[in-house]
Amino acid sequence: MASKFTKQPNGLYRAGVLIGYNEAGKPIRKWLSARKISDLEAKIDEVKNKLRSGANLLDDDVRFGDYARMWLNTYKVNRGINTRAMYEHLLSKQFASLAGMRVADIKTMHLQNLINEHSEFPRTCEQMRMALRQIFKQAITDGLIVRNPATAIELPRHIKNEKRALTAEEKAAVKVADLTERERAFIMIALGCGLRPGEIYALTWEDIDFKNEVINVNKSIVFKGNRPELTVPKTNKSIRAVDAPKAVINALKTYRGIFISPKLFSGKDGEYKGKTGYICEWERIKKKIEVVLGHETDLTLYCFRHNYASELYYSNVSAKEAQRLLGHSSYKMIMDVYAHLDSKKENTKAKLNAIDF
């Protein structure tokens, strides 16, 4: 009776065991060899038993640290500086305990325990889960594993801090705070145009169209450590022309009369400042606002951006136009803001009390 296995030139019998399919639907096989057919059949039975028990079977020697680094350098190499830095930090810090483990040995339990250890930092947990799912998804495509152990990870429960706009008290304080012309121009752009901090830092006078009262957003500053780097905005939607209210234009005209360096908010050398420089500048502005308020506040530059989105909503600017002005890549992002404001505006209880039951 002829053998179902073919003897190879090296004297070994060889067979492939189907253990799954990749994302393209192509079969993934584990190849086995032995000098005797009986030994090969025993190996095949062992693999099938492991497969039935849910074990991962391919490339047993691949370590997570090596594979994750290769994944990062292959699939994240063209991402923005901040995004890549985030992944670099995860690999070197949060995932350090996984580095020496074989990819095939990592179970959901290992990953869930890792997430649980960082439960006090919800945003970090979200980033960890996102990265782990991507890494193990690629490991399936590469034939290293047959199941993604990160799919079932559960994030710790937490209440997200609600993004907030400025209070009426804060808005009034901004108007009368003892700000310099530079600080006034900076804060008015944030208040009246809703630009991201990095977009404000990057502005040049060429970006200000005084005739048409428009600010052209076409670049942003990101920081590598403390060092500023000029980049294009994170998405194509972020490149936009933002209508500037009269108050913003007037503040810019006043500021231009005393500061003619090409970059609006550069340092004394005419170049973009480091991260700490811009942080200190914002802290000075914030303290001047707090002097008027008479107390400390949790005000951030992103409060001004959210305030701008809220003002667009209450001014009946369409969600689609708000998306354009804010430079959001996703329509859902602005719809979430508008839906939240809709719910606050609804005042259901008052309406129910007005009904003649």
XYZ file of N, CA and C in Angstrom, residues 188-302:
345
model
N -7.677 85.275 21.566
C -8.807 85.574 20.696
C -8.895 84.589 19.533
N -7.740 84.123 19.044
C -7.754 83.099 17.994
C -8.365 81.811 18.544
N -7.970 81.459 19.769
C -8.529 80.256 20.393
C -10.025 80.403 20.632
N -10.431 81.586 21.102
C -11.834 81.824 21.432
C -12.709 81.983 20.196
N -12.232 82.760 19.220
C -13.075 83.108 18.081
C -12.929 82.232 16.861
N -11.904 81.340 16.859
C -11.699 80.488 15.679
C -11.572 79.007 16.029
N -11.411 78.691 17.295
C -11.418 77.298 17.731
C -10.257 76.464 17.234
N -9.125 77.101 16.919
C -7.988 76.337 16.425
C -7.383 75.476 17.534
N -6.776 74.366 17.127
C -6.023 73.537 18.069
C -4.776 74.303 18.510
N -4.268 74.033 19.718
C -3.069 74.742 20.180
C -1.916 74.679 19.186
N -1.625 73.489 18.665
C -0.516 73.344 17.718
C -0.711 74.143 16.443
N -1.973 74.320 16.037
C -2.275 75.119 14.853
C -2.043 76.604 15.124
N -2.335 77.044 16.346
C -2.094 78.447 16.712
C -0.595 78.726 16.766
N 0.153 77.814 17.418
C 1.600 77.998 17.530
C 2.255 78.156 16.160
N 1.736 77.442 15.154
C 2.384 77.383 13.841
C 2.053 78.577 12.946
N 1.102 79.411 13.313
C 0.643 80.478 12.427
C 1.743 81.471 12.059
N 1.703 81.909 10.797
C 2.552 83.001 10.324
C 1.640 84.117 9.833
N 2.220 85.298 9.640
C 1.396 86.416 9.174
C 0.851 86.150 7.776
N 1.533 85.320 7.005
C 1.034 84.975 5.670
C -0.266 84.184 5.749
N -0.508 83.549 6.879
C -1.742 82.763 7.047
C -2.952 83.640 7.376
N -2.706 84.883 7.727
C -3.806 85.782 8.099
C -4.221 86.614 6.887
N -5.412 86.385 6.417
C -5.960 87.142 5.285
C -6.834 88.254 5.862
N -6.212 89.423 6.076
C -6.939 90.528 6.692
C -8.059 91.049 5.783
N -7.837 91.011 4.471
C -8.829 91.535 3.540
C -10.131 90.747 3.603
N -10.010 89.418 3.585
C -11.203 88.567 3.600
C -11.567 88.081 5.003
N -10.769 88.500 5.986
C -11.002 88.149 7.390
C -11.076 86.638 7.572
N -9.984 85.988 7.158
C -9.885 84.531 7.190
C -8.512 84.137 7.729
N -8.474 83.063 8.510
C -7.213 82.469 8.940
C -7.049 81.144 8.202
N -5.948 81.024 7.463
C -5.684 79.794 6.712
C -4.863 78.834 7.562
N -5.443 77.678 7.847
C -4.773 76.663 8.665
C -4.183 75.614 7.733
N -2.867 75.531 7.691
C -2.218 74.597 6.770
C -1.003 73.903 7.366
N -0.774 74.090 8.660
C 0.366 73.462 9.324
C 0.105 73.420 10.825
N 0.959 72.682 11.507
C 0.802 72.557 12.960
C 2.168 72.307 13.586
N 2.278 72.618 14.849
C 3.495 72.333 15.608
C 3.238 71.124 16.499
N 4.130 70.141 16.428
C 4.127 69.024 17.374
C 5.478 69.047 18.074
N 5.556 68.368 19.193
C 6.781 68.419 19.979
C 7.402 67.038 20.120
N 8.680 66.955 19.826
C 9.450 65.745 20.065
C 10.288 66.022 21.295
N 9.769 65.573 22.453
C 10.348 66.028 23.706
C 9.955 67.480 23.882
N 10.923 68.352 24.003
C 10.645 69.786 24.110
C 10.794 70.486 22.771
N 11.387 69.788 21.802
C 11.728 70.410 20.518
C 10.504 70.515 19.609
N 10.218 71.726 19.072
C 9.077 71.881 18.168
C 9.408 71.387 16.761
N 8.451 70.753 16.130
C 8.613 70.330 14.740
C 7.380 70.760 13.955
N 7.620 71.383 12.825
C 6.530 71.860 11.968
C 6.054 70.720 11.091
N 4.755 70.449 11.119
C 4.191 69.364 10.317
C 2.933 69.861 9.616
N 2.470 69.052 8.676
C 1.154 69.316 8.099
C 0.124 68.856 9.123
N -1.090 69.419 9.118
C -2.114 68.981 10.064
C -2.361 67.483 9.969
N -2.908 66.905 11.029
C -3.017 65.461 11.156
C -3.885 64.820 10.078
N -4.872 65.533 9.529
C -5.689 64.985 8.442
C -5.915 66.068 7.388
N -6.353 65.643 6.206
C -6.641 66.606 5.142
C -7.745 67.578 5.542
N -8.681 67.100 6.365
C -9.781 67.954 6.812
C -9.283 69.109 7.674
N -8.102 68.924 8.272
C -7.566 69.963 9.149
C -7.011 71.150 8.369
N -6.743 70.946 7.086
C -6.302 72.056 6.239
C -7.556 72.802 5.796
N -7.693 74.060 6.260
C -8.964 74.740 6.067
C -8.793 76.252 6.177
N -9.801 76.973 5.725
C -9.860 78.428 5.885
C -10.961 78.729 6.897
N -10.588 79.364 7.997
C -11.531 79.627 9.081
C -11.907 81.100 9.084
N -13.195 81.371 8.996
C -13.671 82.756 9.067
C -13.349 83.332 10.441
N -12.708 84.499 10.461
C -12.317 85.129 11.719
C -13.267 86.272 12.055
N -13.889 86.253 13.228
C -14.767 87.352 13.646
C -13.984 88.667 13.738
N -14.708 89.771 13.695
C -14.100 91.104 13.746
C -13.196 91.262 14.968
N -13.637 90.740 16.108
C -12.859 90.886 17.339
C -11.484 90.230 17.202
N -11.433 89.107 16.490
C -10.162 88.412 16.272
C -9.280 89.232 15.341
N -9.858 89.690 14.253
C -9.104 90.485 13.277
C -8.553 91.756 13.931
N -9.361 92.417 14.749
C -8.920 93.646 15.419
C -7.757 93.365 16.379
N -7.842 92.254 17.098
C -6.764 91.894 18.020
C -5.478 91.606 17.255
N -5.619 90.972 16.101
C -4.450 90.642 15.281
C -3.832 91.905 14.675
N -4.673 92.835 14.262
C -4.158 94.090 13.700
C -3.360 94.866 14.746
N -3.881 94.909 15.961
C -3.173 95.596 17.046
C -1.833 94.922 17.321
N -1.843 93.595 17.356
C -0.627 92.834 17.636
C 0.399 93.003 16.514
N -0.087 93.047 15.276
C 0.829 93.180 14.135
C 1.572 94.522 14.170
N 0.950 95.511 14.781
C 1.590 96.807 14.860
C 2.837 96.814 15.721
N 2.966 95.805 16.595
C 4.139 95.777 17.481
C 5.018 94.542 17.269
N 4.557 93.576 16.480
C 5.317 92.337 16.312
C 5.292 91.939 14.843
N 6.404 92.116 14.166
C 6.421 91.899 12.710
C 7.218 90.666 12.303
N 7.679 89.852 13.268
C 8.353 88.608 12.932
C 7.410 87.736 12.105
N 7.904 87.005 11.094
C 7.023 86.186 10.234
C 6.126 85.220 11.004
N 6.622 84.678 12.094
C 5.852 83.727 12.898
C 5.140 84.486 14.015
N 3.829 84.304 14.113
C 3.037 85.084 15.066
C 3.491 84.923 16.504
N 3.772 83.687 16.906
C 4.037 83.431 18.318
C 5.412 82.784 18.523
N 6.387 83.290 17.790
C 7.756 82.779 17.917
C 8.423 83.320 19.172
N 9.595 82.789 19.464
C 10.394 83.294 20.565
C 11.155 84.538 20.139
N 12.026 85.025 21.003
C 12.776 86.240 20.707
C 13.694 86.087 19.506
N 14.100 84.836 19.216
C 14.987 84.585 18.077
C 14.224 84.455 16.764
N 12.888 84.613 16.816
C 12.088 84.512 15.609
C 11.705 83.095 15.234
N 12.130 82.121 16.030
C 11.817 80.716 15.756
C 10.734 80.212 16.706
N 10.117 79.090 16.324
C 9.103 78.494 17.188
C 9.723 78.126 18.536
N 8.954 78.285 19.597
C 9.457 77.995 20.934
C 9.305 76.506 21.249
N 10.016 76.079 22.291
C 9.877 74.703 22.748
C 8.564 74.505 23.487
N 8.259 73.271 23.786
C 6.997 72.934 24.451
C 6.850 73.672 25.774
N 7.916 73.704 26.566
C 7.826 74.369 27.868
C 7.561 75.863 27.712
N 8.093 76.455 26.647
C 7.868 77.877 26.399
C 6.405 78.187 26.176
N 5.733 77.345 25.380
C 4.311 77.572 25.114
C 3.460 77.239 26.333
N 3.873 76.242 27.106
C 3.144 75.910 28.331
C 3.205 77.091 29.311
N 4.386 77.642 29.449
C 4.548 78.794 30.355
C 3.724 79.989 29.885
N 3.667 80.184 28.564
C 2.898 81.301 28.025
C 1.417 81.135 28.342
N 0.915 79.902 28.177
C -0.488 79.650 28.499
C -0.742 79.832 29.991
N 0.184 79.383 30.832
C 0.004 79.513 32.274
C -0.071 80.982 32.694
N 0.704 81.831 32.025
C 0.644 83.268 32.341
C -0.720 83.843 31.977
N -1.236 83.435 30.819
C -2.564 83.894 30.403
C -3.631 83.413 31.399
N -3.525 82.148 31.753
C -4.502 81.557 32.671
C -4.503 82.265 34.019
N -3.326 82.576 34.533
C -3.244 83.250 35.836
C -3.879 84.634 35.790
N -3.717 85.321 34.662
C -4.318 86.651 34.537
C -5.845 86.555 34.513
N -6.354 85.497 33.907
C -7.807 85.265 33.909
C -8.274 84.941 35.327
N -7.474 84.141 36.039
C -7.831 83.751 37.410
C -7.790 84.938 38.369
N -6.929 85.895 38.091
C -6.896 87.116 38.919
C -8.250 87.814 38.868
N -8.835 87.886 37.670
C -10.151 88.512 37.509
C -11.226 87.667 38.184
N -11.107 86.342 38.033
C -12.105 85.452 38.617
C -12.034 85.443 40.143
N -10.824 85.601 40.654
C -10.648 85.557 42.097
C -10.461 84.155 42.632
N -10.251 83.187 41.742
C -10.032 81.800 42.172
C -9.345 81.023 41.044
N -8.777 79.866 41.401
C -8.146 79.016 40.409
C -9.211 78.312 39.575
N -8.814 77.854 38.392
C -9.757 77.191 37.495
C -9.066 76.061 36.759
N -9.857 75.130 36.249
C -9.298 74.022 35.470
C -9.316 74.338 33.969
N -9.339 75.597 33.643
C -9.408 76.048 32.253
C -8.211 75.540 31.461
N -8.461 75.016 30.259
C -7.409 74.598 29.330
C -7.668 75.229 27.972
N -6.687 75.163 27.098
C -6.875 75.703 25.751
C -7.963 74.948 25.006
N -8.152 73.670 25.327
C -9.187 72.899 24.637
C -10.585 73.303 25.099
